[in-house]
Every structure is written in C-alpha cells, then in structure tokens.
mmCIF file of C-alpha atoms and ligand atoms in Angstrom:
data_model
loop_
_atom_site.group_PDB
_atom_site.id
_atom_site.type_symbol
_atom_site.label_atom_id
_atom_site.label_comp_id
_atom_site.label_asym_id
_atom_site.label_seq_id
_atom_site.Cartn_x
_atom_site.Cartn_y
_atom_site.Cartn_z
ATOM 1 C CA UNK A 1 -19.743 3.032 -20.343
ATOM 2 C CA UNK A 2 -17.461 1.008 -18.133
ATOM 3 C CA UNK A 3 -17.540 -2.555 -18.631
ATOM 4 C CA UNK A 4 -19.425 -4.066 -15.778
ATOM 5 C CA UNK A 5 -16.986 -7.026 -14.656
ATOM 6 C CA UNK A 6 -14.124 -4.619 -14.773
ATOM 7 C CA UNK A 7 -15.902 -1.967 -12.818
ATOM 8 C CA UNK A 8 -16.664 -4.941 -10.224
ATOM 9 C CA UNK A 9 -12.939 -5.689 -10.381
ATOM 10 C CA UNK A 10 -11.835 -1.957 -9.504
ATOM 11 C CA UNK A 11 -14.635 -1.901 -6.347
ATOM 12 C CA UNK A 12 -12.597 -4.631 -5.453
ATOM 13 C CA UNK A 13 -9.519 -2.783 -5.776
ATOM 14 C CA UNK A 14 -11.331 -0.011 -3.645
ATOM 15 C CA UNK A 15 -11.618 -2.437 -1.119
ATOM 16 C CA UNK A 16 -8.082 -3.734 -1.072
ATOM 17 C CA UNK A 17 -5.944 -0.065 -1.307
ATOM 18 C CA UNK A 18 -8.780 0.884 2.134
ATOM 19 C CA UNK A 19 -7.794 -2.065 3.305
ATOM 20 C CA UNK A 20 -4.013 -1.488 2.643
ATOM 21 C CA UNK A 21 -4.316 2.095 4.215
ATOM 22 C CA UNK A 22 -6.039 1.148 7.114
ATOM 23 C CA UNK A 23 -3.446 -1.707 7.940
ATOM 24 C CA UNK A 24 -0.251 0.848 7.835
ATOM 25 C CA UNK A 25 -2.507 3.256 9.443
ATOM 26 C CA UNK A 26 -2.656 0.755 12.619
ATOM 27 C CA UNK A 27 1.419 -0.058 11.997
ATOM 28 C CA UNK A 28 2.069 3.803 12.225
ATOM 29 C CA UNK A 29 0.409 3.982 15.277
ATOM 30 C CA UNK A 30 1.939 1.277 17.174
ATOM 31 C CA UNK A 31 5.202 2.046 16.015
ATOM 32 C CA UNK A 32 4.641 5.583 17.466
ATOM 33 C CA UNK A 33 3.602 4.473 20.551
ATOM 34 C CA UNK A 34 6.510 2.428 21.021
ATOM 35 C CA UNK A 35 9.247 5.220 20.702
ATOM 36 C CA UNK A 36 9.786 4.573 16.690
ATOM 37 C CA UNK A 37 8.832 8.128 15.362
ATOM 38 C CA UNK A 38 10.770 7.608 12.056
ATOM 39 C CA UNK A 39 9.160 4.220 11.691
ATOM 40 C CA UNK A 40 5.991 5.789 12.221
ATOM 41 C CA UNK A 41 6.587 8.963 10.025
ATOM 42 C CA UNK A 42 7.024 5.917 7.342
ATOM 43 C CA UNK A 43 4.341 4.188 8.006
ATOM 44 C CA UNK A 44 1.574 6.851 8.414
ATOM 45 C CA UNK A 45 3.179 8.453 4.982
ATOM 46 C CA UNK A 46 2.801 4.778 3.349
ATOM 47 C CA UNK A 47 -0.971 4.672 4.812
ATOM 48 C CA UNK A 48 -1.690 8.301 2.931
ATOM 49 C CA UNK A 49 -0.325 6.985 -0.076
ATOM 50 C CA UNK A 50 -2.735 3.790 -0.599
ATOM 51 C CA UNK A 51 -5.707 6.060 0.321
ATOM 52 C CA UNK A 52 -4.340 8.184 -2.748
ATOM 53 C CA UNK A 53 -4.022 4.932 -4.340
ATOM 54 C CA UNK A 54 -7.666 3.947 -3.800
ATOM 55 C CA UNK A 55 -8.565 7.676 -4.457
ATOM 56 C CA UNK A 56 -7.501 7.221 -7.965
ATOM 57 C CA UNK A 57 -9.490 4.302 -8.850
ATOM 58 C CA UNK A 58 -12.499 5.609 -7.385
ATOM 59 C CA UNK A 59 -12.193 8.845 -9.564
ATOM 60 C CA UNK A 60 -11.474 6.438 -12.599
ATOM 61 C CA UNK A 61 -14.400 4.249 -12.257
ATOM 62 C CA UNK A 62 -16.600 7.427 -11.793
ATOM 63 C CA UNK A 63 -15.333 9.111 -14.757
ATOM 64 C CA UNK A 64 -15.816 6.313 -16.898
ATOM 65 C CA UNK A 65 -19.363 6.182 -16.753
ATOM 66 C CA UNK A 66 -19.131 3.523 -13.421
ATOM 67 C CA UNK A 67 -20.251 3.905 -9.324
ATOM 68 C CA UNK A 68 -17.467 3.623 -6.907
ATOM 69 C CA UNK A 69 -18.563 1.861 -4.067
ATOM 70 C CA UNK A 70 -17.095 3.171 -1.120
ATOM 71 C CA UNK A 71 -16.191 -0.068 1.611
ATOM 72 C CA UNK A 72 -16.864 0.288 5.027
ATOM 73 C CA UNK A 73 -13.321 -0.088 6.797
ATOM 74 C CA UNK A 74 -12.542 -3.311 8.889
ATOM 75 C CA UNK A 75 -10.591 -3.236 12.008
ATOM 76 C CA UNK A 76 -6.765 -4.271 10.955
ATOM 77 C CA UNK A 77 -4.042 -5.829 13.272
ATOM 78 C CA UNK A 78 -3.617 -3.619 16.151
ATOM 79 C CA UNK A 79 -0.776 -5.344 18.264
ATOM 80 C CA UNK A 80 2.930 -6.507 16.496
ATOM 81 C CA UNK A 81 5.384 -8.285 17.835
ATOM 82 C CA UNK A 82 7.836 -5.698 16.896
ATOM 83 C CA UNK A 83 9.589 -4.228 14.063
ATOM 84 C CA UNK A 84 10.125 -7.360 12.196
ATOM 85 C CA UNK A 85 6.708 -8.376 12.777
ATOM 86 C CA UNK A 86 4.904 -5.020 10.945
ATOM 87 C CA UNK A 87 7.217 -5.305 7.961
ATOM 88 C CA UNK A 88 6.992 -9.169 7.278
ATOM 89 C CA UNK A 89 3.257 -8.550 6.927
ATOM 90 C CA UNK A 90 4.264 -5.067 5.105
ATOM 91 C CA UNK A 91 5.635 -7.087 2.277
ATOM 92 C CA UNK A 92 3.814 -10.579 2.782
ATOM 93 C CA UNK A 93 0.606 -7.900 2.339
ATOM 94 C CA UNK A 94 2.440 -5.949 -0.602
ATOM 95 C CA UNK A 95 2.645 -9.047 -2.523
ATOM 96 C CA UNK A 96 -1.010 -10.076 -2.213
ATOM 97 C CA UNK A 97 -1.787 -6.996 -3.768
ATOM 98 C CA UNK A 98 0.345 -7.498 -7.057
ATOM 99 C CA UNK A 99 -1.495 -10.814 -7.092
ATOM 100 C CA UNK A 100 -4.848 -8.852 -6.977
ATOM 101 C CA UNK A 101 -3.817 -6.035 -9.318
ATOM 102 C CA UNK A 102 -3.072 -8.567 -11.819
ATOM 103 C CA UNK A 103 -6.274 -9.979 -11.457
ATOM 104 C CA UNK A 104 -7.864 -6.758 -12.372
ATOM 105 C CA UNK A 105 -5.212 -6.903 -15.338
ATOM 106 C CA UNK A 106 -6.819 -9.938 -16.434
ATOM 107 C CA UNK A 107 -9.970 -9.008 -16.485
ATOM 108 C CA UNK A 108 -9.589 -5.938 -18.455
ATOM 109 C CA UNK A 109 -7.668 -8.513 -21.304
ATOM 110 C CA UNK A 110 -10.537 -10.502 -21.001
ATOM 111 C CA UNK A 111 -13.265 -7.873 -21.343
ATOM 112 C CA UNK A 112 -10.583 -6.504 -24.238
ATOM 113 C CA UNK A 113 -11.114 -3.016 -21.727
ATOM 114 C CA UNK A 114 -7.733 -1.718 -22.867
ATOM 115 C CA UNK A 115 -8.531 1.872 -21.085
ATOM 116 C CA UNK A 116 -8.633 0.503 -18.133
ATOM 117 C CA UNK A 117 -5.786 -1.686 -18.926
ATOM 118 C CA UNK A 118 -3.714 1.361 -19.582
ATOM 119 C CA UNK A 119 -4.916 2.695 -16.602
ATOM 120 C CA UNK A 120 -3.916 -0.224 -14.092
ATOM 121 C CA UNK A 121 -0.263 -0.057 -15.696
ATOM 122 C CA UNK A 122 0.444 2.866 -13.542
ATOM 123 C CA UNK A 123 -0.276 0.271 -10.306
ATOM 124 C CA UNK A 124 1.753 -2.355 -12.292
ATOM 125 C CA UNK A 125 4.561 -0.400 -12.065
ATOM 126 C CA UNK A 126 3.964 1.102 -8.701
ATOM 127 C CA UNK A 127 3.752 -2.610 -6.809
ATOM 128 C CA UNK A 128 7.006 -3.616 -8.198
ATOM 129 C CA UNK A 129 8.657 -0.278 -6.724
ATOM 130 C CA UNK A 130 6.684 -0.950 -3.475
ATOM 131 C CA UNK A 131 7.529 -4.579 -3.409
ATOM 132 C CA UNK A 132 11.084 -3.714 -4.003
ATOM 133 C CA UNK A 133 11.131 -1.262 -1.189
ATOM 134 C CA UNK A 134 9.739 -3.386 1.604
ATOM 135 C CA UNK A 135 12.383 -6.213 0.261
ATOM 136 C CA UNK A 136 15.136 -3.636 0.543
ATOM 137 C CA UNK A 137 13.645 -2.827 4.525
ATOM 138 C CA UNK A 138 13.374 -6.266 5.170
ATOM 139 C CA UNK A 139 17.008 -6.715 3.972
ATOM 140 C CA UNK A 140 17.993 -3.701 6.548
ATOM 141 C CA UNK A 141 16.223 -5.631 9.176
ATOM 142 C CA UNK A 142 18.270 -9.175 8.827
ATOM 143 C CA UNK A 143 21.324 -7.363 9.205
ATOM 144 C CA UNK A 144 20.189 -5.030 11.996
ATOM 145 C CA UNK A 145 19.199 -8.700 14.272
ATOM 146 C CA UNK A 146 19.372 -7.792 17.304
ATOM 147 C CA UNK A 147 20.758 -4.587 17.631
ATOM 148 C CA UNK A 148 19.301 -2.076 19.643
ATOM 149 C CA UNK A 149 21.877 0.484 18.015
ATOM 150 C CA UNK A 150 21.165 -0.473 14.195
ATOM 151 C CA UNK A 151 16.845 -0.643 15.217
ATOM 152 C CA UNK A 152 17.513 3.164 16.146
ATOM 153 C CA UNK A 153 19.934 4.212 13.267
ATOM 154 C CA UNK A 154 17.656 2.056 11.267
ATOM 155 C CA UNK A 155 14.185 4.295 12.439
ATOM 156 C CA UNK A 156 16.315 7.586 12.045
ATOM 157 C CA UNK A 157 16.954 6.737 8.715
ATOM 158 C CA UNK A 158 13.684 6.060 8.068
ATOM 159 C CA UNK A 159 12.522 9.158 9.182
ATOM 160 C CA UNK A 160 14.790 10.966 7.176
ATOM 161 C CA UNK A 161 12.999 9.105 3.895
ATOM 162 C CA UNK A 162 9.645 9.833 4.878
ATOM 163 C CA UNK A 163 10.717 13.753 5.400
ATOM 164 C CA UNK A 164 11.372 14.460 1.917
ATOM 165 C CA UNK A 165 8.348 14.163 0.518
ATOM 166 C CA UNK A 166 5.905 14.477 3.934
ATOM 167 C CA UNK A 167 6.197 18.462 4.762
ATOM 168 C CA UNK A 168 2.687 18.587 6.343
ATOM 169 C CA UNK A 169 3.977 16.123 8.951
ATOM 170 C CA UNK A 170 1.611 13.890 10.913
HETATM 171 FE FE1 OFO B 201 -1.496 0.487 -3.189
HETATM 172 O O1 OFO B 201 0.228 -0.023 -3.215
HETATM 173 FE FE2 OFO B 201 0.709 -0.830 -1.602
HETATM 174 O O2 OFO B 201 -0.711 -1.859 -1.298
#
C-alpha cells in the first residue's frame, strides 16, 4: 500500500502536469491564432505530452494500492504579449516544476518510499531535458530580436521539430 504522504505528494503532481498541459494548451492556441502554426504545432504537442505526463502518475498511484484524484482544470493565461512572452513563462513555469518534482523526491527519501523514488527518476531526468530545451528556444529568441524574418524561420523550424514525432497532427 502506497505510503499516504507520498500518494498526497503525487495528487499534487496530478495537479501541477494538468496544470502544465492546460497552460501550453492556451499558448498553442494563441500562437495559432496569430499566424504561428509551427509555434503552435509545438506547443499543442508540448500540452499532449504533460497530460501523458500526468497520465503516468495517475496510473502509478492507482497501481500501487493509492486513489488518483483527478483536479478540476483552472483557466490559464489566455492573452501573451508575443512570442517572447509564452516562452519566458514556458521556462520560468518549467523550472517551478523541477522545484516541485523534487519535492515529491523528498518526500519519498523521507517516507524511505524508494519505489516511488525510482519511479519519479524518470521525471528527474525528463525536467532537465525540458528545461534544457526551453533554454535552448529562449537562446533562439535573443538572437532572433526583432526580426520579423528570423520569428518566421524561427516558427518553421519549429514546426519541423514538432512533425517528427506528431503524425496525428492537431
Ligand atoms: Fe511535465 O514536464 Fe513539463 O512541466
């Protein structure tokens, strides 16, 4: 049976990878709407992939003897002030949840749950990969400044990364 602080822990977790989905969902769509399909193809890809991320924990809780709680979804940030806007918060947001994953990381160590530990290795290892992708965008989009011709080489390219693993596209 699934320690109860660290099945409190992963609800919480639940909550946050929703949460995470919900607020690239929102990014997706405004970048669509403003003529940035690859930015969008990116973005609606990236809000799949934290539903699969809260998908997994809510299987893992379950199977370990636990309840997942499923969260009722708040409404995120709608409106952006553009491109550098959505990915400051992409990575200012990508960075809270390391924080929080580690907190869950903790509490296993402290509940000596070294399943779940194991378990939350796999996002361990995914936040620094995500981390180090929105740094890498970010990088793009200090060099880009100003440039209307780098913002639309810079959303082609982007749609080209999202295509190679999103065949169903949205
Ligand atoms: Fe779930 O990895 Fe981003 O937030």
């Amino acid at each position: 049976m699934i320690n109860k602080k660290v099945e409190k822990a992963l609800n919480n977790q639940v909550i946050i990878e929703a949460a995470s989905s919900q607020a690239y969902l929102a990014m997706a769509s405004w970048a669509e709407c403003n003529g940035l399909n690859g930015i969008a193809m990116f973005l609606y890809e990236h809000s799949d992939e934290e539903r699969q991320h809260m998908l997994k924990l809510v299987k893992f809780i379950n199977e370990r003897g636990g309840k997942a709680i499923i969260p009722q979804l708040n409404q995120p940030t709608n409106t952006f002030k553009g491109v550098r806007d959505i990915f400051t918060s992409l990575l200012s947001h990508e960075i809270n949840v390391t924080k929080e994953i580690h907190e869950v990381v903790d509490v296993c160590l402290k509940e000596k749950d070294y399943t779940t530990h194991n378990f939350m290795q796999w996002f361990v290892s995914e936040q620094i990969e995500e981390e180090a992708l929105a740094r890498n965008i970010m990088d793009k989009i200090e060099l880009i400044g100003n440039d209307k011709g780098g913002l639309y080489l810079f959303d082609r390219d982007l749609e080209k990364l999202s295509s190679v693993t999103n065949n169903d596209s949205v």
